[in-house]
PDB file of C-alpha atoms in Angstrom:
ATOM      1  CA  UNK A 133     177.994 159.999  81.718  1.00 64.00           C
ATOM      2  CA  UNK A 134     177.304 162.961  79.513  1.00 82.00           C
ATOM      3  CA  UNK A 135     174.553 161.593  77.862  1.00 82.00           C
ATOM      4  CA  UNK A 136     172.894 160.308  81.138  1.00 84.00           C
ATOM      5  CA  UNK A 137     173.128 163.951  82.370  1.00 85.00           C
ATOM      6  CA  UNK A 138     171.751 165.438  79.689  1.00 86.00           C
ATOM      7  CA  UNK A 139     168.414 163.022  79.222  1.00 86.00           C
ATOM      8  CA  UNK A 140     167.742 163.796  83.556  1.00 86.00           C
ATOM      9  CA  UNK A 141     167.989 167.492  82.447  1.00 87.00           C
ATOM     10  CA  UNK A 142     165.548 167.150  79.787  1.00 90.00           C
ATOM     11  CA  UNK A 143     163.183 165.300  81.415  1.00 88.00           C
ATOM     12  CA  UNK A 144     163.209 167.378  84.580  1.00 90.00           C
ATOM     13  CA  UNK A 145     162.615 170.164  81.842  1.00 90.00           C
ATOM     14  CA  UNK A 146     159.665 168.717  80.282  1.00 90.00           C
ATOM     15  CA  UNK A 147     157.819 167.376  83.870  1.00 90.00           C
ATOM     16  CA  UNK A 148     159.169 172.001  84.516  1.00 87.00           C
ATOM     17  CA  UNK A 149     156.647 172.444  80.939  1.00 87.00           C
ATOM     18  CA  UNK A 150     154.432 170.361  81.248  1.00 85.00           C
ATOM     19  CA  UNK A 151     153.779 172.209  85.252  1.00 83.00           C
ATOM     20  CA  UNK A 152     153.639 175.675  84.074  1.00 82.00           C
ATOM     21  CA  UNK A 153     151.197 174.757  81.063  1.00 81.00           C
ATOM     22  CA  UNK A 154     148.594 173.390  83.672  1.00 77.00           C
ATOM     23  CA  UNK A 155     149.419 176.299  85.671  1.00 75.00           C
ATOM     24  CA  UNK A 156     148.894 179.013  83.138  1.00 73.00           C
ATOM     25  CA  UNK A 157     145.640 176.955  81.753  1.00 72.00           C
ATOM     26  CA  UNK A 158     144.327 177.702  84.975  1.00 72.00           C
ATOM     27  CA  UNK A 159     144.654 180.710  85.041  1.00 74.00           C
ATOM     28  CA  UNK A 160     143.468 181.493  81.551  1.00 77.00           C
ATOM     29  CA  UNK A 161     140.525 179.763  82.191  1.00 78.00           C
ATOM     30  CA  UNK A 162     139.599 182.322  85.243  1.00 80.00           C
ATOM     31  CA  UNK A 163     140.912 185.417  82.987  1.00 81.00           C
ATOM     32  CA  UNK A 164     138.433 183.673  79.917  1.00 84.00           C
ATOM     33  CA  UNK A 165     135.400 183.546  82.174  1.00 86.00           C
ATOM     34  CA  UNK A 166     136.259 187.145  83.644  1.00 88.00           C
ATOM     35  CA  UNK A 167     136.054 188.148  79.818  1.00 88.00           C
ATOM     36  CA  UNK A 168     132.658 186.453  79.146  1.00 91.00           C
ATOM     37  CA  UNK A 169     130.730 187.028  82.425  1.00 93.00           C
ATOM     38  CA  UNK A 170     129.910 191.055  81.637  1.00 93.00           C
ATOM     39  CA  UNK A 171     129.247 190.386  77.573  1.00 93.00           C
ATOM     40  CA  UNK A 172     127.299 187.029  78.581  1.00 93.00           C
ATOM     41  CA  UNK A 173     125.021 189.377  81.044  1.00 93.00           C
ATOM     42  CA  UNK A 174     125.012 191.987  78.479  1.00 93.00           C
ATOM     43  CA  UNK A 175     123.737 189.899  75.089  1.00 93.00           C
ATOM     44  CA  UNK A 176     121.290 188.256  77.644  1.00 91.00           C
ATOM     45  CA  UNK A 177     119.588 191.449  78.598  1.00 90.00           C
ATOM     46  CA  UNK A 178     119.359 192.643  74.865  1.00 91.00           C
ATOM     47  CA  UNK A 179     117.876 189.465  74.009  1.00 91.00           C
ATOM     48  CA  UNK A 180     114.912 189.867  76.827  1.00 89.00           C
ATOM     49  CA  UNK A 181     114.790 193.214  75.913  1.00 89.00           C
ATOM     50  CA  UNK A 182     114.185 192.309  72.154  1.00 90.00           C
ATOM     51  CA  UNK A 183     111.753 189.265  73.438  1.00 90.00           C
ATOM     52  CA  UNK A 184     109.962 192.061  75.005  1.00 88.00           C
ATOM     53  CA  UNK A 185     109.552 194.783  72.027  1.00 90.00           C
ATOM     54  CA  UNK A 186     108.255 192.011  70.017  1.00 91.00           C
ATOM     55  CA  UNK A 187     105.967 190.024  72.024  1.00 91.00           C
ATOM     56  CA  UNK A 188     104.557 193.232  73.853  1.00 90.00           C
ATOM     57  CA  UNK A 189     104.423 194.991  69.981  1.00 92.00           C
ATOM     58  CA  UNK A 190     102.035 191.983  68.520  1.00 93.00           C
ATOM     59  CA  UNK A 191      99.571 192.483  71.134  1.00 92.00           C
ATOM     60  CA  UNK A 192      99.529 196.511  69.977  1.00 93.00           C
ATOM     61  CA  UNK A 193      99.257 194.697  66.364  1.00 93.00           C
ATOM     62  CA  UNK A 194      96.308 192.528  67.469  1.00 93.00           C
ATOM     63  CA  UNK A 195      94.856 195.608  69.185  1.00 93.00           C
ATOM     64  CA  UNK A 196      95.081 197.628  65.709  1.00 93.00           C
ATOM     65  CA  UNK A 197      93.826 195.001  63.574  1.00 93.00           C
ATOM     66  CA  UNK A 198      90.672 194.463  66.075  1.00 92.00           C
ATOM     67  CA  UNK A 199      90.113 198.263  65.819  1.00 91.00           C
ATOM     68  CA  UNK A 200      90.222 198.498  61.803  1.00 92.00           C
ATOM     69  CA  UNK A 201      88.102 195.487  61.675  1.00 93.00           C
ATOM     70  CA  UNK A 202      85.177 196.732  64.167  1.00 90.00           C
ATOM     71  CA  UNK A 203      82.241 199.180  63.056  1.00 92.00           C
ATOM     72  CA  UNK A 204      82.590 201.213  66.410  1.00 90.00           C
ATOM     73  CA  UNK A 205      86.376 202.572  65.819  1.00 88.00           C
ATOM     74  CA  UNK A 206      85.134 205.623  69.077  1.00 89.00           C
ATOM     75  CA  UNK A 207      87.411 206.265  71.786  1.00 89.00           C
ATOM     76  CA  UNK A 208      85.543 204.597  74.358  1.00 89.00           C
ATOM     77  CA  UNK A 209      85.431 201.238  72.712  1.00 92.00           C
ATOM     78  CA  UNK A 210      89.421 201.580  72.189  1.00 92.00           C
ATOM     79  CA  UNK A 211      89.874 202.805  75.393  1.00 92.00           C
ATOM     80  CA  UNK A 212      87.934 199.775  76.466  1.00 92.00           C
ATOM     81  CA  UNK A 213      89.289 197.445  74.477  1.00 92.00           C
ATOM     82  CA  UNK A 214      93.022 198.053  75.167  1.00 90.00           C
ATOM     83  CA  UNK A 215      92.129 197.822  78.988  1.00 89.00           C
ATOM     84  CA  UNK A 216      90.606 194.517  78.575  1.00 88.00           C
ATOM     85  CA  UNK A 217      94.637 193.617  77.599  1.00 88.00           C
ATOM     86  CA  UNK A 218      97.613 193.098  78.858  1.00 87.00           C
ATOM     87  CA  UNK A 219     101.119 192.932  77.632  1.00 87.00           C
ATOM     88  CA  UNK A 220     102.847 189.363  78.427  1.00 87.00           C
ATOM     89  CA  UNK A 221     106.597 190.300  78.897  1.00 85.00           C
ATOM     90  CA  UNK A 222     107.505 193.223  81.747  1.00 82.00           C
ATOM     91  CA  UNK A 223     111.108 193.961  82.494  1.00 77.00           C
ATOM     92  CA  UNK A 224     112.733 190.616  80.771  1.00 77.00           C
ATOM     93  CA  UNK A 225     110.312 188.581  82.083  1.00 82.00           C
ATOM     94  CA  UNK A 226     106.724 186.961  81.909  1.00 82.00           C
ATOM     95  CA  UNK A 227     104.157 189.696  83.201  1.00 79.00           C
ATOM     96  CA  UNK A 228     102.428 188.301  86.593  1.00 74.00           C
ATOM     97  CA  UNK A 229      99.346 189.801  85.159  1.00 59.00           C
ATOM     98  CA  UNK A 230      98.434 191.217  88.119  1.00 62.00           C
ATOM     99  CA  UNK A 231     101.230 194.089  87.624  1.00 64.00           C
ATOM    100  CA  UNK A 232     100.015 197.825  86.792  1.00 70.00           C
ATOM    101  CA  UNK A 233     103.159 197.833  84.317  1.00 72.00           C
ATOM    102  CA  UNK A 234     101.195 195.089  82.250  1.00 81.00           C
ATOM    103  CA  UNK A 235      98.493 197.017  81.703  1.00 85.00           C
ATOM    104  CA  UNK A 236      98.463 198.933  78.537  1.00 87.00           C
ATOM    105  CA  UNK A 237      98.583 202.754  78.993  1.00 88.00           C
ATOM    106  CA  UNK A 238      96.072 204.931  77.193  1.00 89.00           C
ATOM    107  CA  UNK A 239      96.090 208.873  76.326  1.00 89.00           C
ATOM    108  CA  UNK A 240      93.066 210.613  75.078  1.00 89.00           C
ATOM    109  CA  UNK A 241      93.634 213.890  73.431  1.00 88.00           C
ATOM    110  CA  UNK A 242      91.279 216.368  72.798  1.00 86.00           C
ATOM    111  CA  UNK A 243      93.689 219.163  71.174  1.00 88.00           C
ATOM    112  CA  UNK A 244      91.935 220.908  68.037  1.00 85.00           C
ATOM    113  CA  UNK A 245      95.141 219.839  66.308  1.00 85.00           C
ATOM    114  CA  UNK A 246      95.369 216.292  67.815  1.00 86.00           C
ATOM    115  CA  UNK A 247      91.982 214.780  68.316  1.00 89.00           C
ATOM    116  CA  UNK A 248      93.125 211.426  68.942  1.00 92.00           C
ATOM    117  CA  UNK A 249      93.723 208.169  71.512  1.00 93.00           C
ATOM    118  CA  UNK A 250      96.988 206.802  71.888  1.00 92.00           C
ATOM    119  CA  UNK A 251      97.425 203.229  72.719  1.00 91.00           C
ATOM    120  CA  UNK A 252     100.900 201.773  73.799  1.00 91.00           C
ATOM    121  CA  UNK A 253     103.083 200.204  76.110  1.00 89.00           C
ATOM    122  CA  UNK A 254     106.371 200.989  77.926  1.00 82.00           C
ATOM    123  CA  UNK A 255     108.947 201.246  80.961  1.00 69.00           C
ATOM    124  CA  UNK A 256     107.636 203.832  83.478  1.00 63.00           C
ATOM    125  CA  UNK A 257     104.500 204.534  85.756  1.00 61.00           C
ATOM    126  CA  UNK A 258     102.829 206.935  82.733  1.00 61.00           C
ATOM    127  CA  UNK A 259     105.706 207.124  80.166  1.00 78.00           C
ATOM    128  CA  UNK A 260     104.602 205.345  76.583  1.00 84.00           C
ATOM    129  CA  UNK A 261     107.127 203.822  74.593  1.00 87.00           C
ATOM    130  CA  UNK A 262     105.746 201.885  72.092  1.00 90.00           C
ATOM    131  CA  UNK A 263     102.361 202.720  70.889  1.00 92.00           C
ATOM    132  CA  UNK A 264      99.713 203.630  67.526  1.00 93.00           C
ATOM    133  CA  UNK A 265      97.453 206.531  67.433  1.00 93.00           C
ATOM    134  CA  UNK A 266      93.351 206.489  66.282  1.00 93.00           C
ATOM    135  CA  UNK A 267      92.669 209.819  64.826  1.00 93.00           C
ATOM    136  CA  UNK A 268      89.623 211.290  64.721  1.00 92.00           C
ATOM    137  CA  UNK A 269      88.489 214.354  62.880  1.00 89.00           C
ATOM    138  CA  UNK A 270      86.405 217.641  65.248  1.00 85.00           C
ATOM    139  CA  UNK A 271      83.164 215.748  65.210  1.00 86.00           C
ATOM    140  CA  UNK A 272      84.787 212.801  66.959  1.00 84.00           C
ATOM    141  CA  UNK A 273      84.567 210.610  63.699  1.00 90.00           C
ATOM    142  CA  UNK A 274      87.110 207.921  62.898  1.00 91.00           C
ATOM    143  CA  UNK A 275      89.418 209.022  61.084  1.00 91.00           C
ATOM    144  CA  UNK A 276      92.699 206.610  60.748  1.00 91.00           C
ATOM    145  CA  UNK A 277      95.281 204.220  62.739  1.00 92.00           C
ATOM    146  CA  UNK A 278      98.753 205.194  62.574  1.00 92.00           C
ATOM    147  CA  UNK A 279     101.139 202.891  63.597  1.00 91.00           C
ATOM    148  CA  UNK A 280     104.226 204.622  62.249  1.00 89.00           C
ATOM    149  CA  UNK A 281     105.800 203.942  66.123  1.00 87.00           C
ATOM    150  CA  UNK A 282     105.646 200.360  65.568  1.00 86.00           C
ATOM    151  CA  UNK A 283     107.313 200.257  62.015  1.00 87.00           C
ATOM    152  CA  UNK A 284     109.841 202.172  63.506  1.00 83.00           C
ATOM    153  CA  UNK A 285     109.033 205.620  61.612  1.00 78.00           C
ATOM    154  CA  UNK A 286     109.106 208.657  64.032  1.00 66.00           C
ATOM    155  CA  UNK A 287     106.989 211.627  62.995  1.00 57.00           C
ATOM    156  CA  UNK A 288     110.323 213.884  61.834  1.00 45.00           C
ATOM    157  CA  UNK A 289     111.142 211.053  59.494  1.00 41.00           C
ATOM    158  CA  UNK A 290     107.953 210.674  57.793  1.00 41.00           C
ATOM    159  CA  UNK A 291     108.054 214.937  56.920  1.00 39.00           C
ATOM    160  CA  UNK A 292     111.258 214.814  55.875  1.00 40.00           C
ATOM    161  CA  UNK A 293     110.532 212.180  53.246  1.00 40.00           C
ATOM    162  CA  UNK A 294     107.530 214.360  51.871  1.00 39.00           C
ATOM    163  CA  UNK A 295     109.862 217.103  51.321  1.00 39.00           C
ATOM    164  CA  UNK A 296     112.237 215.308  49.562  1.00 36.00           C
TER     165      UNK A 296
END
């Protein structure tokens, strides 16, 4: 009879086990999920964020490469041609086109110490982000493209290289 006591205690046991591992994979599976959710939103928006940078960044590429290759490098004709485009990706997303925040954003300068147009792209009503600069020299002739933004190289950088 001992025997026969002791297998009914081990099965009720095990059916005991086998309940509490379903029981604790449930809830593990919520808790996983919980987990996730905020770093799955999070890596998502980086990635449209990156998508973004890059495709909005060729069409400044495109726009620089039209620029060096024409003979009329004036500020009307950029000004002109950056307002013929439009970037492609606004916010994570595909740009509707008809959307002022697709439209690249232009400043001319006229500074004796910064005669220049700069031609970019970014999050904000007027605020530029990502962008080159045409110089030109006090007679309003071309001078060069500098695209240091776009490769990442802020002004401060680029002087404290040339004093090293």
């Amino acid at each position: 009879m001992n025997k026969k006591n002791l297998f009914l205690v081990s099965v009720i046991a095990n059916i005991g086990l086998i309940a509490l591992i379903f029981l604790v994979k449930k809830n593990a599976t919520a808790q996983a999920q919980e987990f996730v959710k905020p770093r799955l939103e999070k890596a998502s928006y980086q990635i449209a964020q990156v998508k973004d940078i890059t495709d909005n960044n060729n069409v400044l590429w495109t726009l620089i490469d039209s620029t060096w290759k024409s003979p009329d490098k004036s500020k009307a004709f950029v000004k002109k041609l950056a307002e013929t485009q439009k970037v492609p990706r606004c916010g994570g997303k595909d740009c509707t086109g008809s959307e002022d925040e697709a439209k690249l954003k232009t400043v001319i300068s006229d500074k004796p110490t910064d005669r220049s147009i700069k031609v970019g792209w970014g999050s904000g009503k007027d605020k530029i982000k990502y962008f080159f600069k045409v110089f030109y020299d006090d007679k309003g002739k071309f001078v060069t493209i500098d695209a240091n933004d776009l490769l990442g190289k802020s002004i401060s950088q680029d002087s404290d290289e040339s004093a090293e």
